[in-house]
Short mmCIF file of N, CA and C and ligand atoms in Angstrom, two decimals:
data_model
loop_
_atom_site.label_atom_id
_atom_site.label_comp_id
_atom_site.label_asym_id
_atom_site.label_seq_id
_atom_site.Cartn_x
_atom_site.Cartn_y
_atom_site.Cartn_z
N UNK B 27 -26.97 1.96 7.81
CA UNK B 27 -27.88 0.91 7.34
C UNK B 27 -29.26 1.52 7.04
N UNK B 28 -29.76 0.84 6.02
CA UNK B 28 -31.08 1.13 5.93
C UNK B 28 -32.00 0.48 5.82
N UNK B 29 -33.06 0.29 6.30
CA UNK B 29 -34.46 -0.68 6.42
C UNK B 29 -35.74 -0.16 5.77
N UNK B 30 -36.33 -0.79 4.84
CA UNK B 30 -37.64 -0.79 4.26
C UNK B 30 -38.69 -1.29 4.68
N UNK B 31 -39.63 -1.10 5.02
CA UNK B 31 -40.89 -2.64 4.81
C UNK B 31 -41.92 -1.55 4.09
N UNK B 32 -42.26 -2.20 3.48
CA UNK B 32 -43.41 -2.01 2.69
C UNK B 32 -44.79 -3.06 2.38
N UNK B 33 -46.00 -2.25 3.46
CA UNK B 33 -47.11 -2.98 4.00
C UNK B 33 -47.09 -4.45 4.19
N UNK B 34 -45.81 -5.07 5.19
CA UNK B 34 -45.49 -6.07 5.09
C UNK B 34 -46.29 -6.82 6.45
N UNK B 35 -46.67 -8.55 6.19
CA UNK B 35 -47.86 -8.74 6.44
C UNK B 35 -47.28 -10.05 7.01
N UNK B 36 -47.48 -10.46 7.61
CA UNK B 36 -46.87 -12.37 8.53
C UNK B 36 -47.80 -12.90 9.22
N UNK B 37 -48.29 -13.88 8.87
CA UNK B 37 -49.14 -14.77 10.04
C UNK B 37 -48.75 -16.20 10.23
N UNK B 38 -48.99 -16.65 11.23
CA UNK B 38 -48.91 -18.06 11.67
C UNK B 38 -50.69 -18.39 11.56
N UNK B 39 -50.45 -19.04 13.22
CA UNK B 39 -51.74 -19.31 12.99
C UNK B 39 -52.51 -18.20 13.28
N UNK B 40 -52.14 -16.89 13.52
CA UNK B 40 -53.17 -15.85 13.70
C UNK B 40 -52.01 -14.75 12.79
N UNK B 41 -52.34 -13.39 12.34
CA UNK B 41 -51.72 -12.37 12.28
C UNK B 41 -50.83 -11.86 13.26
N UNK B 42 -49.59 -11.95 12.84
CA UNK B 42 -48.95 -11.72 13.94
C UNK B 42 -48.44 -9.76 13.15
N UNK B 43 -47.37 -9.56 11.92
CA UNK B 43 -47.30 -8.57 11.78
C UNK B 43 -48.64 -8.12 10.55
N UNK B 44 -49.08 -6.93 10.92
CA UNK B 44 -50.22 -6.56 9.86
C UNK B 44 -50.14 -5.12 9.37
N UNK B 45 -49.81 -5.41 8.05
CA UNK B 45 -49.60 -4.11 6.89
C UNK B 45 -48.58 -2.92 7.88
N UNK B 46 -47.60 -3.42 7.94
CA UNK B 46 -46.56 -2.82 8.57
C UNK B 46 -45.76 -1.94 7.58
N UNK B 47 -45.55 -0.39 7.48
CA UNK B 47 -44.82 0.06 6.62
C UNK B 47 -43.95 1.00 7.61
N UNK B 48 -42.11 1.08 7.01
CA UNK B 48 -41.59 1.89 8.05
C UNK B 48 -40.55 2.54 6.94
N UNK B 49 -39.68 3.20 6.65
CA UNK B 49 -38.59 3.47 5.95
C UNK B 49 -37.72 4.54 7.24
N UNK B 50 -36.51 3.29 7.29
CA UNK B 50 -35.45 3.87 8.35
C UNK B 50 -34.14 4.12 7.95
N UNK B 51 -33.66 5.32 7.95
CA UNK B 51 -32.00 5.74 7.31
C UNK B 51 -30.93 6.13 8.08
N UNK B 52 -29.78 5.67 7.37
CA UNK B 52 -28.40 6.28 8.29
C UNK B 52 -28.59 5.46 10.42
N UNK B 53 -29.18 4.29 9.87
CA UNK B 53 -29.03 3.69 11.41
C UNK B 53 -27.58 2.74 11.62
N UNK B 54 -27.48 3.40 12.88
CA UNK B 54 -26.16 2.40 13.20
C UNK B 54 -26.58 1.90 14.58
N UNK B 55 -27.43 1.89 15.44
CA UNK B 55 -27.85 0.64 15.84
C UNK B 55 -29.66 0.70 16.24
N UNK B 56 -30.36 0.00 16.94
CA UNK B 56 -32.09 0.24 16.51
C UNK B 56 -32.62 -0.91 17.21
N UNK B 57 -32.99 0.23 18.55
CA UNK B 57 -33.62 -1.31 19.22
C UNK B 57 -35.38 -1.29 18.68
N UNK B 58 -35.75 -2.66 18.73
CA UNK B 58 -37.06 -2.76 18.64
C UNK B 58 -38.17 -3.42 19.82
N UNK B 59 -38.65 -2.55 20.76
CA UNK B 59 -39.69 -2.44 21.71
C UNK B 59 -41.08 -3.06 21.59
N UNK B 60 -41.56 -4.02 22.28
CA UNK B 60 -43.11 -4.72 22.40
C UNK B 60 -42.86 -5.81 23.14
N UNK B 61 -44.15 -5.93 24.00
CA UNK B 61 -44.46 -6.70 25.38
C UNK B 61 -43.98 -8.66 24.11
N UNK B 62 -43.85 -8.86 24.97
CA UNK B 62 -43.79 -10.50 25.18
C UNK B 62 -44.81 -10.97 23.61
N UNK B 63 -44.13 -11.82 22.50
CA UNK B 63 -45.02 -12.50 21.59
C UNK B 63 -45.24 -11.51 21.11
N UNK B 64 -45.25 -10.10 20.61
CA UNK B 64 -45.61 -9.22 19.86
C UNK B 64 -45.06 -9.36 18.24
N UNK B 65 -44.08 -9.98 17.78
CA UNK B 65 -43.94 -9.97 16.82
C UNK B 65 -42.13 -9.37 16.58
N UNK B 66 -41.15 -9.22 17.37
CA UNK B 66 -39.97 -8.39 17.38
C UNK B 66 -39.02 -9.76 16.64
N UNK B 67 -38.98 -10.67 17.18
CA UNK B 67 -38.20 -12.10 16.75
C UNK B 67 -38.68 -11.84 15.07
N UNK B 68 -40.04 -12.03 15.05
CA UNK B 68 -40.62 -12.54 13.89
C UNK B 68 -40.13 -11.14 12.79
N UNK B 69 -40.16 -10.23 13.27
CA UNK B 69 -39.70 -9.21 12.47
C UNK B 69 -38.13 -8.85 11.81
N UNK B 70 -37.50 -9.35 12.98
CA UNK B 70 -35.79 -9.84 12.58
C UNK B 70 -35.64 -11.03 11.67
N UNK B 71 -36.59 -12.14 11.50
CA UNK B 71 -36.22 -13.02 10.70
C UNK B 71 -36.48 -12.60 9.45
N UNK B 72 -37.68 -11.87 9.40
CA UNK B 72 -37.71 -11.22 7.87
C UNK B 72 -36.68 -10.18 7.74
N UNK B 73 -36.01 -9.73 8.46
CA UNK B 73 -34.92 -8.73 7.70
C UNK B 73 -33.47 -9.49 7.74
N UNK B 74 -33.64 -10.89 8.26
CA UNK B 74 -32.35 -11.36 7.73
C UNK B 74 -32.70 -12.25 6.91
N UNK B 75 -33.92 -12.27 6.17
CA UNK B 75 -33.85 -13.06 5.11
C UNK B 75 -34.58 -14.50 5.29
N UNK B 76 -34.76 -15.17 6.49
CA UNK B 76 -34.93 -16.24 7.24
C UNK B 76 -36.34 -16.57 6.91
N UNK B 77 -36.88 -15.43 6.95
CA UNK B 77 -38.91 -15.85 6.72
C UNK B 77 -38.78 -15.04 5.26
N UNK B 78 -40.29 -14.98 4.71
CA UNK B 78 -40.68 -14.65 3.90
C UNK B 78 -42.35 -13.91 4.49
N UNK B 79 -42.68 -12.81 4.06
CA UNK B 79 -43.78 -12.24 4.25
C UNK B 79 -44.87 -12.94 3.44
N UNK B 80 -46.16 -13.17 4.06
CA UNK B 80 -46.88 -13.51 3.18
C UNK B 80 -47.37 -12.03 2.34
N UNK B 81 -47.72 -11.16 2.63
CA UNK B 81 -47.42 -9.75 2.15
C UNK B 81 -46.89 -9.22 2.29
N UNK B 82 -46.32 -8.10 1.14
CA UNK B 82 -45.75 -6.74 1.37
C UNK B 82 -43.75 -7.43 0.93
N UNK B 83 -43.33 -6.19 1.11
CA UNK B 83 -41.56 -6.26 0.21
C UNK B 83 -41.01 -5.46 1.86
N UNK B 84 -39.38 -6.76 1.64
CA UNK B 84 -38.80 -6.07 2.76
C UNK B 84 -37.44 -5.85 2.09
N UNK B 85 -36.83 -4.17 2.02
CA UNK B 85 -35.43 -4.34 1.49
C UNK B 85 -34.66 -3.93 2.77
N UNK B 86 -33.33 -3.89 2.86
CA UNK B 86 -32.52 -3.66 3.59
C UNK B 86 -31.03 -3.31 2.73
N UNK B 87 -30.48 -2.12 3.10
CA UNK B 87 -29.63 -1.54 2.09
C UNK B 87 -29.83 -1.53 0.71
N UNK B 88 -31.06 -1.27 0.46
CA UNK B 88 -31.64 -1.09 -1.90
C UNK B 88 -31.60 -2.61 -1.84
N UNK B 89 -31.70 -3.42 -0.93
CA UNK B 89 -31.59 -4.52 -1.61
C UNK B 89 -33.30 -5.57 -1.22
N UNK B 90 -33.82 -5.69 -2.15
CA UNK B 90 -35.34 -6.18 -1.99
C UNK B 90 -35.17 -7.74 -1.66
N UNK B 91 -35.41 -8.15 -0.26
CA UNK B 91 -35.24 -9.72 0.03
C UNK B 91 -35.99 -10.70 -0.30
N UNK B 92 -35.83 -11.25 -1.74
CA UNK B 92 -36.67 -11.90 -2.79
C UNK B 92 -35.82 -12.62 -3.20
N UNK B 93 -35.73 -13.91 -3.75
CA UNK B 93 -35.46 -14.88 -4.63
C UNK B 93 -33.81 -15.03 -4.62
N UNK B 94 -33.30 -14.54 -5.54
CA UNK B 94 -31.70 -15.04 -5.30
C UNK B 94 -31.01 -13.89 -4.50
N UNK B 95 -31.58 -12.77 -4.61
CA UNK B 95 -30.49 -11.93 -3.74
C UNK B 95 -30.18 -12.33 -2.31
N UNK B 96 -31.29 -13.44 -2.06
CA UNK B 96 -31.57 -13.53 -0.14
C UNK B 96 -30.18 -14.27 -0.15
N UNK B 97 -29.75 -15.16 -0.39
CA UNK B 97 -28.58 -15.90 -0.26
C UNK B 97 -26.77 -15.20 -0.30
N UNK B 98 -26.86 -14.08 -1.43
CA UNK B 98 -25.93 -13.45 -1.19
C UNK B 98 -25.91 -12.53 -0.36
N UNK B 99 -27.20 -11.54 0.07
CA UNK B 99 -27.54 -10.76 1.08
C UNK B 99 -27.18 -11.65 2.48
N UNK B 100 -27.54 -12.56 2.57
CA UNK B 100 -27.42 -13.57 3.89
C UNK B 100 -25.87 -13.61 4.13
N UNK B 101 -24.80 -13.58 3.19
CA UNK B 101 -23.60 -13.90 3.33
C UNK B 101 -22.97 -12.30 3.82
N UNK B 102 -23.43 -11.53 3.92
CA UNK B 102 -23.05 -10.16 4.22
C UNK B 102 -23.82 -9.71 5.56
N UNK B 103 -23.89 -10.73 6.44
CA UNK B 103 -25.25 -10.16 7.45
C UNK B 103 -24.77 -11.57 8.48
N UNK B 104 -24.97 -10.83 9.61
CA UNK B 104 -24.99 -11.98 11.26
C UNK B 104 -26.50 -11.60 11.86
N UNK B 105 -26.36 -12.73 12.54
CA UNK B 105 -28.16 -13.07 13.07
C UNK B 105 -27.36 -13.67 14.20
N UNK B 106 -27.40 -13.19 15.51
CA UNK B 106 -27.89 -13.71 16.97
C UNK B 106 -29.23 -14.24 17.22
N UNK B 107 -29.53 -15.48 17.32
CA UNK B 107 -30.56 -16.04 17.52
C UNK B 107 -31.10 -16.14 18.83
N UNK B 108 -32.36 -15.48 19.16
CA UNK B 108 -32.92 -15.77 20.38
C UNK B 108 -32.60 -17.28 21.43
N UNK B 109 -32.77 -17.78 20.35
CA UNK B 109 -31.96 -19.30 21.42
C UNK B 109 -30.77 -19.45 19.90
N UNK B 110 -29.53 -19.24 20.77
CA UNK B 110 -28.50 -19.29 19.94
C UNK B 110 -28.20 -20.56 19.83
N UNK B 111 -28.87 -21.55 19.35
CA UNK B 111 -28.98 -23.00 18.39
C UNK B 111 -27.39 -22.68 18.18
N UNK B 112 -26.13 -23.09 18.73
CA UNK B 112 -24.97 -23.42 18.80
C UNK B 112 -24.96 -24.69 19.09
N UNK B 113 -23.68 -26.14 17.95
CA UNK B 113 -24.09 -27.10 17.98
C UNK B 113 -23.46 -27.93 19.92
N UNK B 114 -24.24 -28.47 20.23
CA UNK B 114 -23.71 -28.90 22.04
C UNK B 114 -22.48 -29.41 21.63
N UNK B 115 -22.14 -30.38 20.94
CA UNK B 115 -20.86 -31.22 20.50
C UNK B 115 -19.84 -30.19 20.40
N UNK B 116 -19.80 -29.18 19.42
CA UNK B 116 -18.72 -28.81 19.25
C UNK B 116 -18.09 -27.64 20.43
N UNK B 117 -16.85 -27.34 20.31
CA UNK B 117 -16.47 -26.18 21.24
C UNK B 117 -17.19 -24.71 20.61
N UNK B 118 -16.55 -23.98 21.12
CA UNK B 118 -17.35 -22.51 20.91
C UNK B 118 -16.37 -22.47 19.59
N UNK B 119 -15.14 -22.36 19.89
CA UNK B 119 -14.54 -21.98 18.69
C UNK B 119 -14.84 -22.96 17.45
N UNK B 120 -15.00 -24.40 17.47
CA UNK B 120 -15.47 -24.87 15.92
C UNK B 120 -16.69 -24.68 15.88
N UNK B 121 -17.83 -24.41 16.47
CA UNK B 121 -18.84 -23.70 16.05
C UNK B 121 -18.76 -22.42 15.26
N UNK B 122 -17.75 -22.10 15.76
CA UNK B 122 -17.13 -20.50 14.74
C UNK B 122 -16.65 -20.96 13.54
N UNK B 123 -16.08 -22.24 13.40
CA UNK B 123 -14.78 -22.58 12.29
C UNK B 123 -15.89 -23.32 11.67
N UNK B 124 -16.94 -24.04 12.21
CA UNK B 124 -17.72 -24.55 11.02
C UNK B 124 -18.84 -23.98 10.54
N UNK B 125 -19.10 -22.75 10.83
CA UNK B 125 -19.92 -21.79 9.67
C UNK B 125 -19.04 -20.91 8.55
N UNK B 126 -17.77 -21.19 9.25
CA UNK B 126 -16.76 -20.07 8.47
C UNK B 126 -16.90 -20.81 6.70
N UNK B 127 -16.12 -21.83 7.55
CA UNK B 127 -15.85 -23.03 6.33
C UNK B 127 -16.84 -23.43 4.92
N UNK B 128 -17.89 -23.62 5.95
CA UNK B 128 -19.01 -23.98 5.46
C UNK B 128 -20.08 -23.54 4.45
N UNK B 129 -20.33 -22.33 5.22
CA UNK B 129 -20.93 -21.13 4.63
C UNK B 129 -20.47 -19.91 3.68
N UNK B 130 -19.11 -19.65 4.26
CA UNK B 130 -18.32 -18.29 3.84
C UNK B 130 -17.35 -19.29 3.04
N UNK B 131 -17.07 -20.76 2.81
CA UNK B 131 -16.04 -21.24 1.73
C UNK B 131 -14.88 -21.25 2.39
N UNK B 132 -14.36 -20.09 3.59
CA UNK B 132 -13.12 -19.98 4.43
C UNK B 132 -12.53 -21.49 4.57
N UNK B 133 -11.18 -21.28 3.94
CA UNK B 133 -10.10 -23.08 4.55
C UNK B 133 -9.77 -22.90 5.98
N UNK B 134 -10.53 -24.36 6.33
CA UNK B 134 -10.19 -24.61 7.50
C UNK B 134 -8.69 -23.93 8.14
N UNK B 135 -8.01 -23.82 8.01
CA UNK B 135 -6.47 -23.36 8.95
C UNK B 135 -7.02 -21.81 8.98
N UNK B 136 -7.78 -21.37 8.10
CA UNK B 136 -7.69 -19.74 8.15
C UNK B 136 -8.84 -19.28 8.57
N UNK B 137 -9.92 -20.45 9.12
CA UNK B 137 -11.10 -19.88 9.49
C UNK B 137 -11.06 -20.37 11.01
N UNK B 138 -9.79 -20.98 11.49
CA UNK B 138 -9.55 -21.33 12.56
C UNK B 138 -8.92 -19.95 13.32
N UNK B 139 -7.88 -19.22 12.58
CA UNK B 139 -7.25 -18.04 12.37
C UNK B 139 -8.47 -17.23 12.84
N UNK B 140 -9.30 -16.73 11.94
CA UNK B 140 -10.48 -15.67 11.97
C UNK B 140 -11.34 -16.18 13.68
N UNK B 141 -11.18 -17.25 13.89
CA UNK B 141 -12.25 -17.26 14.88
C UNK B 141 -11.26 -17.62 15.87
N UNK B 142 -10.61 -17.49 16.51
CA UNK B 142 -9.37 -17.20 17.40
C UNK B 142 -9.81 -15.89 17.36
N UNK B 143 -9.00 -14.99 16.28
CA UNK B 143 -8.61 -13.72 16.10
C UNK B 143 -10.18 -13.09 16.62
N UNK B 144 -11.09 -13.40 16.17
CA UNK B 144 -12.47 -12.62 16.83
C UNK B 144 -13.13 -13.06 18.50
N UNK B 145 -12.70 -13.92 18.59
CA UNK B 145 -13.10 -14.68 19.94
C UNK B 145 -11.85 -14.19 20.86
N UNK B 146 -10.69 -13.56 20.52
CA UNK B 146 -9.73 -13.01 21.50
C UNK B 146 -10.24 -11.11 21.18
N UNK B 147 -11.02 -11.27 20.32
CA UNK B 147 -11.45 -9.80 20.31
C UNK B 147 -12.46 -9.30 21.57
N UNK B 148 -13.28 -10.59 21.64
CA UNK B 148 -14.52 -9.90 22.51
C UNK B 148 -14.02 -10.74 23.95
N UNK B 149 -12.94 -10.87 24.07
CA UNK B 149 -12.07 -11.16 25.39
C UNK B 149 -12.88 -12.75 25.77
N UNK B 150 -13.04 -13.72 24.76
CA UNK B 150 -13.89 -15.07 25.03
C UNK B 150 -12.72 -16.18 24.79
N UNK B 151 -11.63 -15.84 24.70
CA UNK B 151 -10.71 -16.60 24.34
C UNK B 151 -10.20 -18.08 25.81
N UNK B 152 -10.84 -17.42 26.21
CA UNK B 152 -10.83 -18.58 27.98
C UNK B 152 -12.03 -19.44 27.78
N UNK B 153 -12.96 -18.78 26.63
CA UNK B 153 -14.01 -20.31 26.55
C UNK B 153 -13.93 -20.79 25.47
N UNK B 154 -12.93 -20.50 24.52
CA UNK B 154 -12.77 -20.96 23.32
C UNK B 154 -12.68 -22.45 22.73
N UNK B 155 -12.19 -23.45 23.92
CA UNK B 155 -12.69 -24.99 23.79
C UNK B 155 -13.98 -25.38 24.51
N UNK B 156 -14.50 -24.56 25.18
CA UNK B 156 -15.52 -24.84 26.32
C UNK B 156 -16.55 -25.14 24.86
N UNK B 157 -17.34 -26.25 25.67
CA UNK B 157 -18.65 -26.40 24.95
C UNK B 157 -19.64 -25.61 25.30
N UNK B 158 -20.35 -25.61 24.48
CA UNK B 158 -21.47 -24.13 24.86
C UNK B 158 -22.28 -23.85 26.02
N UNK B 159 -22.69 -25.42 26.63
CA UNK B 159 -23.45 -25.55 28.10
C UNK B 159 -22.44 -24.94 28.90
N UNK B 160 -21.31 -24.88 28.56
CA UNK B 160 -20.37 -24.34 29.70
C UNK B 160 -19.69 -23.41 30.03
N UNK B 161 -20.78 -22.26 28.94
CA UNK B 161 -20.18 -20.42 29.43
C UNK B 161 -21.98 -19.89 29.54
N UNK B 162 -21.72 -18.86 29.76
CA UNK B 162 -22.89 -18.19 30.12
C UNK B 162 -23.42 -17.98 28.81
N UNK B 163 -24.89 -17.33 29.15
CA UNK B 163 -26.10 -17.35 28.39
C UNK B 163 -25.24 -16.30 27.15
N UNK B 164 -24.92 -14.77 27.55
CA UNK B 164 -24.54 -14.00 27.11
C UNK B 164 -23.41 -14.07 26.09
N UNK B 165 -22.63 -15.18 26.90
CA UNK B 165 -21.34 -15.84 26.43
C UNK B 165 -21.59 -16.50 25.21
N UNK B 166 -22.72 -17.43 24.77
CA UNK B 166 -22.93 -18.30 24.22
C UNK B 166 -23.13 -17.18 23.15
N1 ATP U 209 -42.70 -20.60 13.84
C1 ATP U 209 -43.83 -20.19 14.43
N2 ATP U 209 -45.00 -20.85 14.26
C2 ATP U 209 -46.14 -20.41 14.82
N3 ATP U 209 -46.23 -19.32 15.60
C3 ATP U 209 -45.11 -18.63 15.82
C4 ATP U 209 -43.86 -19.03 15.25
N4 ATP U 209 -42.92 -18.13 15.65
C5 ATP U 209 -43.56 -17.24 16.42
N5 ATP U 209 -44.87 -17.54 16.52
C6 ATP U 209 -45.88 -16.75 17.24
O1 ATP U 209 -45.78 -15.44 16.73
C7 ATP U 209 -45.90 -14.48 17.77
C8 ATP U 209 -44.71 -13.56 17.74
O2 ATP U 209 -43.53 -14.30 18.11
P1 ATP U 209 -42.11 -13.62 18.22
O3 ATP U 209 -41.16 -14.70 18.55
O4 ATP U 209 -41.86 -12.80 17.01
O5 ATP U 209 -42.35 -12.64 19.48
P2 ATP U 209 -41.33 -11.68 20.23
O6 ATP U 209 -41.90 -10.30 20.14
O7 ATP U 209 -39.95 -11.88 19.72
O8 ATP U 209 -41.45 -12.20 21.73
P3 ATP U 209 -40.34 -12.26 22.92
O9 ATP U 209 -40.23 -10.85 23.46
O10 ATP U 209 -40.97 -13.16 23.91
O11 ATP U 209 -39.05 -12.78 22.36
C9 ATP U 209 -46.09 -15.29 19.06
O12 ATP U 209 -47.45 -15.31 19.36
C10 ATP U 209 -45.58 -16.66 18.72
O13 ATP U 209 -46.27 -17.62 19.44
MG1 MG U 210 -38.20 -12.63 20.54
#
């Protein structure tokens, strides 16, 4: 994988990232380090596409996350969310079957298939009807 930013710039109500430039190659995995509120969340949402910089260009694999590419780029990319916003209603597994469907177009019988088949991968297949309050944090 590869990561760009170029003097890329984010604020809320204060500056949070400022004129940030990095160019990173051949990574296969990349942790990112800073105390509490530093800006690490806020920096993952711009590389999955989620925010927008008020300055500066962010690409990720040649690909510059601007205007229509963000949507097909988004369909080639997973985001673990700091609070993994999983819906309470559904089980773990149609939470799986309704982004499949939804998002990726996958028919229901075969995105039921895929999320079985991946949820018996990472050995979660014992919480696979459980609703989400009812496996662990990690689990979720
Ligand atoms: N949507 C938002 N609106 C306003 N301020 C925000 C928003 N999201 C984050 N912030 C602020 O931006 C700063 C960086 O937040 P961010 O979530 O990126 O920090 P973090 O490094 O991931 O922290 P932690 O280690 O606690 O997860 C914080 O001061 C936070 O209060
Ligand atoms: Mg965070």
């Amino acid at each position: 994988m590869e990561i760009k930013l170029e003097h890329v710039s984010k604020y809320y109500d204060r500056k949070i990232l400022d004129d940030l430039s990095l160019e990173l190659k051949d990574i296969h995995a990349l942790g990112i380090i800073g105390e509490s509120g530093c800006g690490k969340s806020t920096l993952l949402r711009l590389l999955a596409g989620m925010e927008k910089p008020e300055k500066g260009s962010v690409w990720v694999n040649g690909t510059l996350l601007q205007g229509k590419a963000v949507k097909e780029y988004q369909k080639e990319i997973g985001y673990v969310f700091q609070k993994h916003n999983l819906f309470p209603h559904l089980s773990v597994k149609e939470n799986i079957v309704l982004i499949l469907n939804k998002i990726k177009k996958v028919p229901r019988h075969e995105a039921v298939r895929q999320a079985e088949t991946m949820l018996k991968k990472v050995r979660l297949e014992a919480a696979m009807d459980k609703k989400p309050d009812a496996v662990s944090g990690g689990q979720a």
